[in-house]
Amino acid sequence: MIYTGGTIGMKQDLRDQTLKPFDFDQILDEVPELGKYALRIDSYTFDPLIDSSDVEPSLWQSLATLIRDRYDDYDGFVVLHGTDTMAYSASALSFMLENLSKPVVFTGSQLPIGVPRTDGKENLVSAVEIASAKDPEGHPLVPEVCIYFDSLLMRGNRSTKVSSEEFRAFRSPNCPPLAEAGINIKYNRKVIMKPALWSAPLQISTSLDTRVSILKVHPGITPQVMRHFLCSDAVRAVILETYGSGNAPSSQWFIDIVKEAAGMEKVLINVTQCLSGTVDMDLYATGKALEKAGVISGKDITTESALAKLFYLMGKSPDNRWVKARLGDNLKGEISE
Ligand code: ASP
């Protein structure tokens, strides 16, 4: 169990009335139920513990390295993480952990584990059960990076935070849940991915290139703003968050700036602003124009996952043509085929 911080382990600081992280032993004291499983649970606590709004790619690199170093010692890993950036971290780890054949289950909570109505206990206990579950052949049931939250197990790189208030804080709109917890935990074995080779050794890819900007297209967008996001020297790739099935304004200046960025060899990916559904640039003339200008379809990927995929692919190669060629591939179940 790897504790990085987040609401699940926070306590009210009586001095300034804000939530601050407390230490891991106190979390375990709150969940004696874990002792009822015949499991050995070791814990690793990050220092400092953070609110996940402070997550940086360096945390993903530390997490990947920790999991790689301890990989052979455990059947599975549970990562306690704040909800705000959990979908980003789970997406990143899904790409960085190559040949994964054990569960890595992210969880957290909306209410701290010490408060009476907390959702943290159920999330934590079920995440542990899932991380240790095996099939009759002795293989892990869920050898994927996933998020467990409010009875749903979701693929990490398909999940997104949808509520700052409800216990059901995460959804996976374009991919069915990997499991649902009721009286029993029902695994959706048709959706869960299996490694090509169970015995392949885990490899990690920790080199990440973060030179990505995200532009949410909106009515009233100006050429100045657009050029800033697409053509700046500081940017190697751009996620264009477009309307509906991948549509954007058809004005000539808009297309010209996209072409200008494509001419500068920027990697441009089209992701929909909609919570569910896919980009299909062949559907409308406005989408077609983007495709012609050199924008790659992100299909039904989430923005969090597109960002992590770009960091990962660009970290692997300085060649933008190679990155563009791999971007449409389904690497870790992050897009539907
Ligand atoms: N701000 C918190 C965090 O993401 C919220 C949470 O954990 O739910 O760390």
Short mmCIF file of C-alpha atoms and ligand atoms in Angstrom, two decimals:
data_model
loop_
_atom_site.label_atom_id
_atom_site.label_comp_id
_atom_site.label_asym_id
_atom_site.label_seq_id
_atom_site.Cartn_x
_atom_site.Cartn_y
_atom_site.Cartn_z
CA MET A 1 0.00 0.00 0.00
CA ILE A 2 1.54 3.24 -1.15
CA TYR A 3 0.32 6.39 0.54
CA THR A 4 0.89 9.62 -1.38
CA GLY A 5 -1.63 11.87 0.41
CA GLY A 6 -5.11 13.16 -0.44
CA THR A 7 -8.33 13.60 1.50
CA ILE A 8 -8.48 9.93 2.53
CA GLY A 9 -5.67 10.51 5.04
CA MET A 10 -6.37 14.09 5.99
CA LYS A 11 -7.42 15.54 9.31
CA GLN A 12 -8.84 18.89 10.27
CA ASP A 13 -6.07 21.20 11.47
CA LEU A 14 -7.71 22.99 14.37
CA ARG A 15 -5.48 26.04 14.00
CA ASP A 16 -6.54 27.09 10.51
CA GLN A 17 -9.49 24.70 9.94
CA THR A 18 -7.97 23.29 6.72
CA LEU A 19 -7.44 19.60 5.88
CA LYS A 20 -3.83 18.39 6.25
CA PRO A 21 -2.41 14.86 5.75
CA PHE A 22 -1.80 12.63 8.79
CA ASP A 23 0.40 9.58 8.98
CA PHE A 24 -0.26 6.13 7.63
CA ASP A 25 -0.47 4.17 10.88
CA GLN A 26 -3.40 6.36 11.82
CA ILE A 27 -5.15 5.34 8.58
CA LEU A 28 -4.70 1.66 9.40
CA ASP A 29 -6.00 2.23 12.94
CA GLU A 30 -9.19 3.54 11.34
CA VAL A 31 -9.61 0.37 9.21
CA PRO A 32 -9.22 -2.67 11.48
CA GLU A 33 -11.28 -4.61 8.88
CA LEU A 34 -8.09 -5.02 6.83
CA GLY A 35 -6.79 -7.35 9.55
CA LYS A 36 -9.54 -9.83 8.67
CA TYR A 37 -7.92 -10.67 5.35
CA ALA A 38 -5.17 -13.28 5.38
CA LEU A 39 -2.84 -10.83 3.69
CA ARG A 40 0.47 -9.27 4.48
CA ILE A 41 0.13 -5.56 3.88
CA ASP A 42 3.24 -3.39 3.95
CA SER A 43 3.07 0.34 3.58
CA TYR A 44 5.22 2.96 1.90
CA THR A 45 4.58 6.56 2.72
CA PHE A 46 5.67 9.42 0.50
CA ASP A 47 7.46 12.28 2.14
CA PRO A 48 6.05 14.88 2.02
CA LEU A 49 2.45 13.71 1.82
CA ILE A 50 0.65 15.93 -0.62
CA ASP A 51 -2.70 17.20 -1.67
CA SER A 52 -2.85 15.78 -5.18
CA SER A 53 -3.21 19.27 -6.65
CA ASP A 54 0.55 19.38 -6.06
CA VAL A 55 1.26 16.23 -8.10
CA GLU A 56 4.10 16.63 -10.58
CA PRO A 57 5.48 14.07 -13.05
CA SER A 58 8.30 13.51 -10.54
CA LEU A 59 5.74 11.76 -8.29
CA TRP A 60 4.84 9.41 -11.16
CA GLN A 61 8.52 8.68 -11.67
CA SER A 62 8.92 7.89 -7.95
CA LEU A 63 5.79 5.71 -7.97
CA ALA A 64 6.91 3.76 -11.05
CA THR A 65 10.38 3.25 -9.57
CA LEU A 66 8.98 2.12 -6.20
CA ILE A 67 6.64 -0.37 -7.87
CA ARG A 68 9.46 -1.68 -10.09
CA ASP A 69 11.83 -2.08 -7.12
CA ARG A 70 9.22 -3.95 -5.01
CA TYR A 71 7.46 -5.71 -7.87
CA ASP A 72 8.54 -9.26 -7.03
CA ASP A 73 7.70 -8.90 -3.34
CA TYR A 74 3.95 -8.36 -3.73
CA ASP A 75 0.84 -9.70 -5.46
CA GLY A 76 -0.51 -6.22 -6.07
CA PHE A 77 -0.28 -2.55 -5.19
CA VAL A 78 -2.82 -0.09 -3.78
CA VAL A 79 -2.01 3.59 -4.24
CA LEU A 80 -3.76 6.04 -1.92
CA HIS A 81 -3.98 9.30 -3.79
CA GLY A 82 -6.00 12.51 -3.75
CA THR A 83 -8.93 12.56 -6.12
CA ASP A 84 -8.14 15.85 -7.84
CA THR A 85 -5.40 14.46 -10.10
CA MET A 86 -5.93 10.72 -9.61
CA ALA A 87 -7.04 10.24 -13.23
CA TYR A 88 -3.85 11.93 -14.46
CA SER A 89 -1.62 9.80 -12.24
CA ALA A 90 -3.40 6.54 -13.08
CA SER A 91 -3.19 7.39 -16.80
CA ALA A 92 0.52 8.18 -16.54
CA LEU A 93 1.33 5.00 -14.63
CA SER A 94 -0.65 2.91 -17.14
CA PHE A 95 1.83 3.95 -19.83
CA MET A 96 4.99 4.08 -17.71
CA LEU A 97 4.60 0.54 -16.29
CA GLU A 98 5.38 -1.64 -19.30
CA ASN A 99 4.57 -5.38 -19.29
CA LEU A 100 2.49 -4.94 -16.15
CA SER A 101 1.06 -8.25 -14.96
CA LYS A 102 -0.07 -7.27 -11.43
CA PRO A 103 -2.84 -4.97 -10.19
CA VAL A 104 -2.06 -1.35 -9.38
CA VAL A 105 -5.25 0.03 -7.83
CA PHE A 106 -5.55 3.74 -7.13
CA THR A 107 -8.09 4.83 -4.56
CA GLY A 108 -8.88 7.71 -2.25
CA SER A 109 -12.00 9.28 -0.84
CA GLN A 110 -14.23 12.31 -0.76
CA LEU A 111 -14.37 12.38 3.07
CA PRO A 112 -11.36 11.75 5.34
CA ILE A 113 -11.13 8.23 6.71
CA GLY A 114 -11.54 9.41 10.30
CA VAL A 115 -14.98 10.98 9.87
CA PRO A 116 -18.13 8.92 10.57
CA ARG A 117 -19.63 9.00 7.05
CA THR A 118 -16.36 8.43 5.25
CA ASP A 119 -16.29 6.67 1.89
CA GLY A 120 -12.61 5.97 2.46
CA LYS A 121 -13.00 2.71 4.37
CA GLU A 122 -15.03 0.90 1.74
CA ASN A 123 -12.82 2.24 -1.03
CA LEU A 124 -9.67 1.12 0.75
CA VAL A 125 -10.90 -2.33 1.82
CA SER A 126 -12.28 -3.18 -1.62
CA ALA A 127 -9.16 -1.86 -3.36
CA VAL A 128 -7.06 -4.21 -1.22
CA GLU A 129 -9.34 -7.14 -2.00
CA ILE A 130 -9.15 -6.40 -5.74
CA ALA A 131 -5.36 -5.95 -5.67
CA SER A 132 -4.99 -9.40 -4.13
CA ALA A 133 -7.65 -11.26 -6.17
CA LYS A 134 -6.47 -14.21 -8.27
CA ASP A 135 -8.10 -16.39 -10.92
CA PRO A 136 -8.19 -20.21 -10.58
CA GLU A 137 -4.80 -20.46 -12.37
CA GLY A 138 -3.27 -18.16 -9.78
CA HIS A 139 -2.96 -15.12 -12.06
CA PRO A 140 -4.09 -11.70 -10.80
CA LEU A 141 -7.66 -10.99 -11.84
CA VAL A 142 -6.94 -7.38 -12.76
CA PRO A 143 -3.40 -6.95 -14.07
CA GLU A 144 -3.98 -3.29 -14.92
CA VAL A 145 -3.58 0.21 -13.53
CA CYS A 146 -7.07 1.05 -12.35
CA ILE A 147 -9.12 3.31 -10.08
CA TYR A 148 -11.49 1.90 -7.49
CA PHE A 149 -14.08 4.37 -6.28
CA ASP A 150 -17.62 4.04 -4.90
CA SER A 151 -18.19 0.40 -5.94
CA LEU A 152 -16.70 0.78 -9.41
CA LEU A 153 -13.37 -0.47 -10.66
CA MET A 154 -12.40 1.51 -13.74
CA ARG A 155 -9.45 1.40 -16.11
CA GLY A 156 -7.16 4.18 -14.92
CA ASN A 157 -6.55 5.73 -18.31
CA ARG A 158 -10.32 5.80 -19.06
CA SER A 159 -11.37 7.50 -15.84
CA THR A 160 -12.14 11.09 -15.13
CA LYS A 161 -13.19 12.98 -12.02
CA VAL A 162 -16.77 14.12 -12.55
CA SER A 163 -17.88 15.32 -9.12
CA SER A 164 -16.34 17.31 -6.30
CA GLU A 165 -19.30 16.47 -4.09
CA GLU A 166 -20.77 13.03 -4.77
CA PHE A 167 -19.23 9.83 -3.47
CA ARG A 168 -19.30 8.61 -7.07
CA ALA A 169 -16.51 11.02 -8.01
CA PHE A 170 -15.19 9.11 -11.01
CA ARG A 171 -16.65 7.81 -14.23
CA SER A 172 -15.27 5.91 -17.16
CA PRO A 173 -17.71 7.05 -19.83
CA ASN A 174 -16.18 5.28 -22.83
CA CYS A 175 -15.21 1.98 -21.24
CA PRO A 176 -17.35 -0.34 -19.08
CA PRO A 177 -16.21 -0.88 -15.48
CA LEU A 178 -13.62 -3.62 -14.93
CA ALA A 179 -15.55 -4.71 -11.85
CA GLU A 180 -18.53 -3.71 -9.74
CA ALA A 181 -18.72 -4.27 -6.01
CA GLY A 182 -22.03 -5.29 -4.46
CA ILE A 183 -22.46 -8.20 -2.11
CA ASN A 184 -19.80 -9.80 -4.32
CA ILE A 185 -17.19 -8.14 -6.48
CA LYS A 186 -18.18 -8.99 -10.05
CA TYR A 187 -15.27 -8.87 -12.45
CA ASN A 188 -15.92 -7.99 -16.08
CA ARG A 189 -13.42 -10.42 -17.53
CA LYS A 190 -14.24 -9.53 -21.14
CA VAL A 191 -13.00 -5.99 -20.56
CA ILE A 192 -10.00 -6.62 -18.31
CA MET A 193 -6.76 -6.74 -20.31
CA LYS A 194 -4.24 -9.55 -19.90
CA PRO A 195 -0.51 -9.21 -20.50
CA ALA A 196 0.86 -10.79 -23.69
CA LEU A 197 3.20 -12.84 -21.50
CA TRP A 198 2.62 -13.30 -17.75
CA SER A 199 6.30 -13.89 -17.14
CA ALA A 200 7.62 -10.82 -19.02
CA PRO A 201 9.59 -8.66 -16.58
CA LEU A 202 8.13 -5.28 -15.64
CA GLN A 203 9.89 -2.37 -17.29
CA ILE A 204 9.39 1.25 -16.49
CA SER A 205 9.67 4.21 -18.79
CA THR A 206 10.33 7.25 -16.62
CA SER A 207 11.52 9.72 -19.22
CA LEU A 208 8.65 12.18 -19.72
CA ASP A 209 8.53 15.25 -21.95
CA THR A 210 6.02 17.70 -20.53
CA ARG A 211 6.03 20.33 -23.28
CA VAL A 212 2.30 20.03 -23.91
CA SER A 213 -0.41 22.68 -23.97
CA ILE A 214 -4.15 22.07 -23.77
CA LEU A 215 -6.42 24.42 -25.65
CA LYS A 216 -10.13 24.25 -24.95
CA VAL A 217 -11.79 25.65 -28.06
CA HIS A 218 -14.55 28.10 -27.19
CA PRO A 219 -16.72 30.72 -28.86
CA GLY A 220 -14.81 33.99 -28.88
CA ILE A 221 -11.35 32.47 -29.06
CA THR A 222 -8.90 34.92 -30.64
CA PRO A 223 -5.96 34.36 -33.02
CA GLN A 224 -3.59 35.77 -30.40
CA VAL A 225 -4.66 33.28 -27.74
CA MET A 226 -4.64 30.46 -30.21
CA ARG A 227 -1.18 31.21 -31.57
CA HIS A 228 0.13 31.39 -28.00
CA PHE A 229 -1.11 27.86 -27.26
CA LEU A 230 -0.15 26.27 -30.59
CA CYS A 231 2.96 27.93 -31.91
CA SER A 232 5.06 28.82 -28.86
CA ASP A 233 8.64 27.49 -28.75
CA ALA A 234 7.87 26.06 -25.31
CA VAL A 235 5.28 23.71 -26.82
CA ARG A 236 6.00 20.43 -28.61
CA ALA A 237 2.46 19.04 -28.64
CA VAL A 238 -1.04 20.48 -28.31
CA ILE A 239 -4.25 18.84 -27.16
CA LEU A 240 -7.08 20.59 -28.96
CA GLU A 241 -10.23 20.09 -26.91
CA THR A 242 -12.87 20.51 -29.57
CA TYR A 243 -16.66 20.42 -29.74
CA GLY A 244 -18.75 17.27 -30.15
CA SER A 245 -17.27 14.79 -32.58
CA GLY A 246 -14.10 16.84 -33.06
CA ASN A 247 -15.34 20.09 -34.53
CA ALA A 248 -13.82 23.56 -34.34
CA PRO A 249 -14.56 26.98 -35.85
CA SER A 250 -14.25 26.97 -39.63
CA SER A 251 -12.85 30.51 -39.93
CA GLN A 252 -9.82 30.72 -42.18
CA TRP A 253 -7.60 32.24 -39.47
CA PHE A 254 -8.31 29.29 -37.18
CA ILE A 255 -7.32 26.71 -39.80
CA ASP A 256 -4.31 28.82 -40.81
CA ILE A 257 -2.93 28.79 -37.26
CA VAL A 258 -3.45 25.03 -37.03
CA LYS A 259 -1.57 24.69 -40.34
CA GLU A 260 1.16 27.01 -39.09
CA ALA A 261 1.66 24.82 -35.99
CA ALA A 262 1.58 21.64 -38.10
CA GLY A 263 4.20 23.24 -40.38
CA MET A 264 6.38 23.74 -37.29
CA GLU A 265 6.12 19.94 -36.73
CA LYS A 266 4.04 20.36 -33.56
CA VAL A 267 2.12 17.24 -32.55
CA LEU A 268 -1.58 18.13 -32.64
CA ILE A 269 -4.23 15.83 -31.21
CA ASN A 270 -8.00 16.30 -31.28
CA VAL A 271 -9.91 15.33 -28.12
CA THR A 272 -13.60 16.00 -27.57
CA GLN A 273 -14.88 18.27 -24.80
CA CYS A 274 -17.80 15.85 -24.38
CA LEU A 275 -17.70 13.49 -21.44
CA SER A 276 -18.51 10.53 -23.66
CA GLY A 277 -18.28 9.63 -27.31
CA THR A 278 -15.51 9.85 -29.83
CA VAL A 279 -13.79 12.24 -32.22
CA ASP A 280 -14.71 11.51 -35.82
CA MET A 281 -13.19 14.14 -38.04
CA ASP A 282 -14.87 12.73 -41.15
CA LEU A 283 -18.35 13.60 -39.91
CA TYR A 284 -18.46 17.41 -40.40
CA ALA A 285 -16.62 19.78 -42.70
CA THR A 286 -15.22 21.63 -39.67
CA GLY A 287 -13.60 18.43 -38.37
CA LYS A 288 -12.38 17.42 -41.82
CA ALA A 289 -10.54 20.74 -42.15
CA LEU A 290 -8.60 19.98 -38.95
CA GLU A 291 -7.71 16.53 -40.23
CA LYS A 292 -6.46 17.98 -43.51
CA ALA A 293 -4.40 20.53 -41.60
CA GLY A 294 -2.52 17.70 -39.87
CA VAL A 295 -4.43 17.12 -36.62
CA ILE A 296 -4.51 13.53 -35.34
CA SER A 297 -7.74 12.06 -33.97
CA GLY A 298 -7.62 11.26 -30.27
CA LYS A 299 -10.70 9.07 -30.82
CA ASP A 300 -12.42 8.51 -27.46
CA ILE A 301 -9.41 9.20 -25.24
CA THR A 302 -9.80 11.37 -22.14
CA THR A 303 -7.81 14.60 -21.90
CA GLU A 304 -5.96 13.21 -18.86
CA SER A 305 -4.94 10.15 -20.81
CA ALA A 306 -3.98 12.13 -23.93
CA LEU A 307 -1.70 14.30 -21.79
CA ALA A 308 -0.05 11.29 -20.16
CA LYS A 309 0.33 9.50 -23.51
CA LEU A 310 2.04 12.53 -25.03
CA PHE A 311 4.41 12.92 -22.04
CA TYR A 312 5.27 9.22 -22.35
CA LEU A 313 5.70 9.02 -26.14
CA MET A 314 7.63 12.29 -26.36
CA GLY A 315 9.86 11.11 -23.53
CA LYS A 316 10.72 8.08 -25.62
CA SER A 317 11.74 9.92 -28.77
CA PRO A 318 12.71 13.41 -29.90
CA ASP A 319 11.19 12.62 -33.31
CA ASN A 320 7.73 14.18 -33.62
CA ARG A 321 6.91 12.11 -36.69
CA TRP A 322 7.42 8.95 -34.64
CA VAL A 323 5.22 10.35 -31.84
CA LYS A 324 2.45 11.19 -34.35
CA ALA A 325 2.64 7.72 -35.83
CA ARG A 326 2.18 6.07 -32.40
CA LEU A 327 -0.42 8.48 -31.03
CA GLY A 328 -3.41 6.79 -32.71
CA ASP A 329 -2.33 3.33 -31.52
CA ASN A 330 -4.14 1.71 -28.64
CA LEU A 331 -1.22 1.26 -26.24
CA LYS A 332 -2.93 0.39 -22.95
CA GLY A 333 -6.65 0.20 -23.61
CA GLU A 334 -6.94 4.00 -23.53
CA ILE A 335 -8.96 4.12 -26.78
CA SER A 336 -11.65 1.91 -28.25
CA GLU A 337 -10.77 -0.05 -31.37
N1 ASP B 1 -7.57 18.06 -2.80
C1 ASP B 1 -7.66 16.66 -2.51
C2 ASP B 1 -6.60 15.92 -3.31
O1 ASP B 1 -6.78 15.66 -4.45
C3 ASP B 1 -9.00 16.14 -2.81
C4 ASP B 1 -9.20 14.67 -2.54
O2 ASP B 1 -8.33 13.92 -2.19
O3 ASP B 1 -10.35 14.24 -2.72
O4 ASP B 1 -5.58 15.61 -2.79
#
